[in-house]
CSV table of C-alpha atoms in Angstrom, one decimal:
chain,number,residue,atom,x,y,z
G,23,MET,CA,23.2,4.8,49.8
G,24,THR,CA,25.3,2.1,48.2
G,25,LYS,CA,25.3,1.5,44.4
G,26,LYS,CA,24.5,-2.1,43.4
G,27,LYS,CA,27.4,-3.5,41.1
G,28,ILE,CA,26.1,-4.7,37.7
G,29,SER,CA,28.1,-7.7,36.7
G,30,LYS,CA,29.6,-8.4,33.2
G,31,ARG,CA,27.2,-11.2,32.8
G,32,SER,CA,24.3,-9.2,33.3
G,33,ILE,CA,25.3,-6.5,30.8
G,34,TRP,CA,26.4,-9.5,28.3
G,35,ARG,CA,22.8,-11.1,28.9
G,36,GLY,CA,21.0,-7.9,28.4
G,37,SER,CA,23.2,-7.2,25.2
G,38,ILE,CA,21.9,-10.7,23.6
G,39,ILE,CA,18.2,-10.1,24.5
G,40,ALA,CA,18.3,-6.6,23.0
G,41,THR,CA,20.2,-8.0,19.9
G,42,VAL,CA,17.4,-10.8,19.5
G,43,LEU,CA,14.7,-8.3,20.2
G,44,ALA,CA,15.9,-6.1,17.4
G,45,ILE,CA,16.3,-9.0,14.8
G,46,LEU,CA,12.9,-10.1,15.7
G,47,ALA,CA,11.4,-6.7,15.1
G,48,GLY,CA,13.4,-6.2,11.8
G,49,TYR,CA,12.1,-9.5,10.6
G,50,ILE,CA,8.4,-8.7,11.5
G,51,VAL,CA,8.8,-5.2,9.7
G,52,MET,CA,10.5,-6.8,6.7
G,53,LYS,CA,7.8,-9.4,6.3
G,54,LYS,CA,5.0,-6.7,6.7
G,55,ILE,CA,6.5,-4.5,4.0
G,56,PHE,CA,8.4,-6.8,1.4
G,57,VAL,CA,7.5,-9.9,-0.3
G,58,MET,CA,9.2,-13.1,1.0
G,59,LYS,CA,9.8,-16.5,-0.2
G,60,GLY,CA,7.6,-19.0,1.0
G,61,GLU,CA,4.7,-16.7,1.2
G,62,LYS,CA,1.3,-17.3,-0.6
G,63,ALA,CA,-0.1,-14.0,-1.7
G,64,GLY,CA,-3.5,-14.1,-3.5
G,65,GLU,CA,-5.2,-16.2,-6.2
G,66,ILE,CA,-3.6,-16.9,-9.6
G,67,LEU,CA,-5.8,-16.1,-12.4
G,68,TYR,CA,-3.5,-16.8,-15.1
G,69,GLN,CA,0.0,-18.2,-15.0
G,70,SER,CA,2.4,-19.1,-17.9
G,71,ASP,CA,6.2,-19.2,-18.6
G,72,ASN,CA,6.1,-15.5,-19.4
G,73,VAL,CA,3.6,-13.8,-17.0
G,74,ILE,CA,1.4,-14.3,-14.0
G,75,LEU,CA,-2.1,-12.5,-13.2
G,76,GLN,CA,-2.8,-12.5,-9.5
G,77,VAL,CA,-5.5,-11.0,-7.3
G,78,LEU,CA,-5.0,-10.3,-3.6
G,79,GLU,CA,-9.0,-10.7,-3.1
G,80,GLN,CA,-11.4,-11.4,-5.7
G,81,ASN,CA,-14.3,-8.4,-6.3
G,82,LYS,CA,-16.8,-9.8,-8.5
G,83,ASN,CA,-19.0,-6.9,-7.9
G,84,ALA,CA,-16.4,-4.3,-9.0
G,85,LYS,CA,-17.3,-1.9,-11.7
G,86,ASN,CA,-13.8,-1.3,-12.8
G,87,VAL,CA,-10.8,-3.3,-13.5
G,88,VAL,CA,-7.1,-2.0,-13.0
G,89,ILE,CA,-4.6,-4.5,-14.6
G,90,LEU,CA,-1.4,-3.2,-12.8
G,91,GLY,CA,2.2,-4.1,-13.2
G,92,GLU,CA,4.9,-2.5,-11.3
G,93,GLY,CA,7.7,-4.1,-13.1
G,94,TYR,CA,8.3,-7.0,-10.5
G,95,SER,CA,9.4,-10.6,-11.1
G,96,LYS,CA,8.6,-13.5,-9.1
G,97,SER,CA,7.9,-17.2,-9.6
G,98,VAL,CA,5.2,-19.2,-7.7
G,99,ASN,CA,4.7,-23.1,-7.7
G,100,LYS,CA,1.4,-25.0,-8.6
G,101,GLU,CA,0.2,-23.9,-5.2
G,102,GLY,CA,0.6,-20.1,-5.6
G,103,VAL,CA,3.7,-20.4,-3.0
G,104,ILE,CA,6.4,-17.8,-4.0
G,105,THR,CA,9.7,-19.7,-4.8
G,106,HIS,CA,11.5,-16.7,-6.1
G,107,CYS,CA,11.1,-12.9,-6.3
G,108,ASP,CA,13.2,-9.8,-6.7
G,109,PRO,CA,15.0,-8.6,-3.7
G,110,LEU,CA,13.5,-5.8,-1.7
G,111,MET,CA,10.1,-6.6,-3.7
G,112,VAL,CA,7.5,-4.2,-2.0
G,113,LYS,CA,3.9,-5.7,-1.1
G,114,PRO,CA,1.4,-4.1,-3.1
G,115,ASN,CA,-0.5,-1.1,-1.9
G,116,THR,CA,-4.1,-1.7,-1.6
G,117,LYS,CA,-5.3,1.7,-0.9
G,118,LEU,CA,-4.4,2.9,-4.2
G,119,PHE,CA,-8.0,2.3,-5.6
G,120,ASN,CA,-11.5,2.6,-4.4
G,121,GLN,CA,-13.5,-0.5,-3.3
G,122,ASP,CA,-15.2,-0.5,-6.7
G,123,THR,CA,-12.0,-1.3,-8.6
G,124,GLN,CA,-11.0,-4.9,-9.1
G,125,VAL,CA,-7.0,-4.9,-9.0
G,126,ILE,CA,-5.2,-7.7,-11.1
G,127,TYR,CA,-1.3,-7.7,-10.5
G,128,VAL,CA,1.1,-8.6,-13.1
G,129,TYR,CA,4.3,-10.2,-12.5
G,130,TYR,CA,7.2,-11.7,-14.7
G,131,PRO,CA,8.2,-15.3,-13.7
G,132,PHE,CA,12.0,-16.0,-13.8
G,133,ASP,CA,13.5,-17.8,-16.8
G,134,VAL,CA,12.4,-21.4,-17.5
G,135,GLU,CA,14.8,-21.3,-20.2
G,136,GLN,CA,16.9,-18.7,-22.2
G,137,GLN,CA,14.3,-17.7,-24.7
G,138,GLN,CA,14.3,-14.0,-26.4
G,139,GLU,CA,11.5,-11.4,-26.0
G,140,ARG,CA,9.8,-12.5,-23.0
G,141,LEU,CA,8.2,-9.1,-22.6
G,142,GLY,CA,6.8,-9.6,-26.4
G,143,ILE,CA,5.2,-12.9,-25.4
G,144,ALA,CA,4.0,-11.5,-22.1
G,145,GLY,CA,2.1,-8.8,-24.0
G,146,GLN,CA,0.4,-11.0,-26.1
G,147,GLU,CA,-0.9,-13.2,-23.3
G,148,ILE,CA,-2.1,-10.1,-21.4
G,149,ALA,CA,-3.8,-8.9,-24.4
G,150,SER,CA,-5.7,-12.2,-24.9
G,151,TYR,CA,-6.8,-12.2,-21.4
G,152,ILE,CA,-8.0,-8.5,-21.4
G,153,ASN,CA,-9.9,-9.4,-24.9
G,154,ASP,CA,-12.1,-12.2,-23.1
G,155,TYR,CA,-12.4,-10.4,-19.6
G,156,GLN,CA,-15.9,-9.2,-19.2
G,157,ALA,CA,-15.7,-5.8,-17.8
G,158,GLU,CA,-17.0,-2.5,-19.1
G,159,ASN,CA,-14.1,-0.3,-17.9
G,160,ILE,CA,-10.5,-1.6,-18.0
G,161,VAL,CA,-7.5,0.4,-17.1
G,162,ALA,CA,-3.9,-1.2,-17.7
G,163,ILE,CA,-1.1,0.6,-15.7
G,164,GLY,CA,2.5,-0.4,-16.5
G,165,HIS,CA,5.6,1.0,-14.6
G,166,SER,CA,9.0,0.7,-16.0
G,167,LYS,CA,9.6,-2.5,-18.0
G,168,CYS,CA,5.6,-3.4,-17.8
G,169,GLY,CA,4.9,0.1,-19.3
G,170,VAL,CA,6.9,-1.2,-22.4
G,171,CYS,CA,5.2,-4.5,-22.1
G,172,PHE,CA,1.7,-2.6,-22.3
G,173,ALA,CA,2.6,-0.3,-25.0
G,174,ASN,CA,3.5,-3.2,-27.1
G,175,MET,CA,0.6,-5.1,-26.0
G,176,ALA,CA,-1.8,-2.6,-27.6
G,177,GLN,CA,-1.2,-4.1,-31.0
G,178,TRP,CA,-3.0,-7.0,-30.1
G,179,LEU,CA,-6.1,-5.5,-28.3
G,180,ASN,CA,-9.3,-5.9,-30.0
G,181,ARG,CA,-11.3,-3.6,-27.6
G,182,LYS,CA,-10.6,0.0,-26.5
G,183,ILE,CA,-9.2,0.4,-22.9
G,184,THR,CA,-7.1,3.0,-21.1
G,185,ILE,CA,-3.5,2.4,-21.0
G,186,VAL,CA,-1.3,4.4,-18.5
G,187,THR,CA,2.7,4.1,-18.9
G,188,ILE,CA,5.0,5.2,-16.3
G,189,SER,CA,8.6,5.9,-16.4
G,190,ALA,CA,8.7,3.3,-19.4
G,191,PRO,CA,11.9,2.8,-21.2
G,192,PHE,CA,10.4,2.6,-24.7
G,193,LYS,CA,14.0,3.1,-26.3
G,194,GLY,CA,15.8,1.2,-23.4
G,195,THR,CA,18.2,2.1,-20.8
G,196,VAL,CA,21.8,1.3,-20.5
G,197,VAL,CA,21.2,0.8,-16.6
G,198,ALA,CA,19.6,-2.7,-17.6
G,199,ASP,CA,23.1,-3.8,-18.9
G,200,LYS,CA,24.8,-5.7,-16.2
G,201,THR,CA,28.0,-4.3,-17.5
G,202,PHE,CA,26.8,-0.9,-16.2
G,203,LYS,CA,27.3,-2.2,-12.8
G,204,GLU,CA,31.1,-2.5,-13.4
G,205,THR,CA,31.5,1.1,-13.0
G,206,MET,CA,29.8,1.5,-9.4
G,207,ASN,CA,31.0,1.1,-5.9
G,208,CYS,CA,29.9,-1.3,-3.5
G,209,PHE,CA,27.1,0.8,-2.1
G,210,GLU,CA,25.8,1.6,-5.5
G,211,SER,CA,26.1,-2.0,-6.7
G,212,SER,CA,24.0,-3.1,-3.8
G,213,ILE,CA,21.2,-0.6,-4.8
G,214,TYR,CA,21.5,-1.7,-8.3
G,215,ASN,CA,21.0,-5.6,-7.3
G,216,SER,CA,17.8,-4.8,-5.4
G,217,ILE,CA,16.2,-3.0,-8.6
G,218,PHE,CA,17.6,-5.3,-11.5
G,219,SER,CA,17.3,-9.2,-11.7
G,220,ASN,CA,19.4,-10.8,-14.2
G,221,HIS,CA,16.9,-12.4,-16.4
G,222,GLN,CA,15.1,-12.0,-19.9
G,223,VAL,CA,12.6,-9.2,-19.0
G,224,ASP,CA,15.6,-7.0,-17.9
G,225,LYS,CA,17.6,-8.0,-20.9
G,226,ASP,CA,14.8,-6.9,-23.0
G,227,ILE,CA,14.8,-3.2,-21.9
G,228,ILE,CA,18.7,-2.9,-22.8
G,229,ALA,CA,18.9,-0.4,-25.5
G,230,GLY,CA,19.1,-2.2,-28.9
G,231,SER,CA,17.8,-5.5,-27.8
G,232,CYS,CA,15.9,-7.8,-30.1
G,233,PHE,CA,12.7,-7.1,-28.3
G,234,LEU,CA,13.0,-3.2,-28.5
G,235,GLU,CA,14.2,-3.6,-32.0
G,236,GLN,CA,10.8,-5.4,-33.0
G,237,ALA,CA,8.5,-3.7,-30.5
G,238,ASN,CA,5.3,-2.0,-32.0
G,239,TYR,CA,3.8,0.8,-30.2
G,240,ASN,CA,1.4,1.9,-32.6
G,241,GLY,CA,-1.5,0.3,-31.0
G,242,LEU,CA,-1.5,3.0,-28.6
G,243,ALA,CA,-3.0,5.2,-31.3
G,244,LYS,CA,-6.3,3.2,-30.8
G,245,GLN,CA,-6.5,3.5,-27.1
G,246,ASN,CA,-6.8,6.0,-24.5
G,247,HIS,CA,-3.0,6.5,-23.7
G,248,ILE,CA,-1.8,8.5,-20.7
G,249,ASN,CA,2.2,8.6,-20.7
G,250,ILE,CA,4.0,9.6,-17.4
G,251,VAL,CA,7.3,10.6,-17.7
G,252,SER,CA,9.5,11.1,-14.6
G,253,ALA,CA,12.5,13.1,-13.8
G,254,CYS,CA,14.5,13.2,-10.5
G,255,GLN,CA,13.4,15.7,-7.9
G,256,LYS,CA,16.3,17.4,-6.5
G,257,GLU,CA,14.9,18.5,-3.0
G,258,SER,CA,13.0,15.3,-2.2
G,259,CYS,CA,13.2,14.1,1.3
G,260,ASN,CA,12.9,10.4,0.4
G,261,LEU,CA,16.1,8.5,1.0
G,262,ILE,CA,15.8,6.3,-2.3
G,263,ASP,CA,14.9,9.5,-4.4
G,264,LYS,CA,18.1,10.9,-3.1
G,265,ILE,CA,20.2,7.9,-4.0
G,266,LEU,CA,18.6,7.6,-7.6
G,267,SER,CA,18.9,11.3,-8.0
G,268,TYR,CA,22.8,10.8,-7.0
G,269,ILE,CA,23.3,7.9,-9.5
G,270,ASN,CA,21.2,10.2,-12.0
G,271,ASP,CA,23.8,12.9,-11.8
G,272,LYS,CA,27.0,10.7,-11.6
G,273,TYR,CA,26.3,8.7,-14.5
G,274,SER,CA,24.6,11.4,-16.5
G,275,ILE,CA,21.4,9.4,-17.1
G,276,ASP,CA,19.3,12.5,-17.4
G,277,GLY,CA,16.0,11.0,-16.3
G,278,ASP,CA,14.6,9.5,-13.1
G,279,GLY,CA,17.9,7.7,-12.1
G,280,ILE,CA,17.3,4.5,-14.2
G,281,VAL,CA,15.5,5.8,-17.5
G,282,PRO,CA,16.5,8.7,-19.6
G,283,LEU,CA,13.9,11.2,-20.2
G,284,GLU,CA,14.5,10.7,-23.9
G,285,SER,CA,13.8,7.1,-23.7
G,286,GLN,CA,10.2,7.8,-21.6
G,287,LEU,CA,8.8,10.2,-24.5
G,288,MET,CA,6.1,8.3,-26.7
G,289,GLU,CA,3.2,10.7,-27.7
G,290,TYR,CA,0.3,10.0,-30.2
G,291,GLU,CA,-2.5,12.3,-31.0
G,292,ASN,CA,-4.6,10.9,-28.5
G,293,THR,CA,-1.9,10.7,-25.9
G,294,ILE,CA,-1.8,12.7,-22.7
G,295,GLN,CA,1.9,13.1,-21.5
G,296,ILE,CA,2.6,14.4,-18.4
G,297,LEU,CA,6.1,15.3,-16.7
G,298,ILE,CA,6.2,14.7,-12.9
G,299,GLU,CA,9.3,15.1,-10.4
G,300,ALA,CA,9.9,11.6,-9.1
G,301,SER,CA,12.5,9.0,-9.2
G,302,HIS,CA,12.1,5.8,-10.6
G,303,ALA,CA,11.5,4.1,-7.4
G,304,THR,CA,8.7,6.5,-6.3
G,305,SER,CA,7.2,7.5,-9.8
G,306,MET,CA,4.3,4.6,-9.8
G,307,GLU,CA,2.2,5.9,-7.1
G,308,LYS,CA,2.7,9.5,-7.9
G,309,GLY,CA,2.1,8.7,-11.6
G,310,ILE,CA,-1.3,7.0,-10.7
G,311,GLU,CA,-2.2,9.7,-8.7
G,312,VAL,CA,-1.7,12.1,-11.5
G,313,ALA,CA,-3.3,9.8,-14.1
G,314,LYS,CA,-6.3,9.2,-11.9
G,315,GLN,CA,-7.4,13.0,-12.9
G,316,TYR,CA,-8.0,11.9,-16.4
G,317,ILE,CA,-9.7,8.6,-15.8
G,318,PRO,CA,-13.3,9.3,-14.7
G,319,CYS,CA,-13.9,5.5,-13.6
G,320,LEU,CA,-11.2,5.5,-11.1
G,321,GLN,CA,-12.3,9.2,-9.4
């Protein structure tokens, strides 16, 4: 029995085909998981230079409304097509809430001009939208910088809602300062660039920023407030958890890899404050599941 010789040309063609298929498969996966420039994702309910409120699908029969901000930034044109977005921005998880809940997503547009305190202005606009919104149960859930935005927003609310803040840097974080990246190696720097974009809403959460110096969180005392505080889990099997745990230890952040524990603490008499084991990257979904136990309308 003779063996057929495989030509170098056949091997070369096979390698090219395999490479093309791998690239195609990777692109399909990326497009399914991550937000991509040029996409149109949902209906814009409200848009300004400071904030975008958007729904994936309208649910006019919903009994409950969740205003959900993950801390992401993106810009859209008049047609609602994405023109700019954070690197590796994950698409919303539509299974976080039941079908009786309308979810309104919060995004921060990239700078139109170098104005200060973008989180402060965004908070005023979101509060105005909530005050006029006709719904019995409204829950505002803010992760990271959006949690700070919602806490500051509470001072302008003229109705009582539930506010959930998750991994929020109330006192800021040095990690948001771009000079922090100068101490990192190339690998750490690439992770950093996927989390922080260099525009005003990120500068607003640098410790000592103009926004944080003037922020007023006392409005939380008049609202139902749940504050989820996150700290890195040492034994997590999640890769991004491991990376942020490594950064947390290496740079003595003493928190969730991005925000120190001390900066996340914010408690009023009516506040339910809960510590969870999660990195900054995975604390939102874990925090929401914990917070649901205290929010009857979302159970």
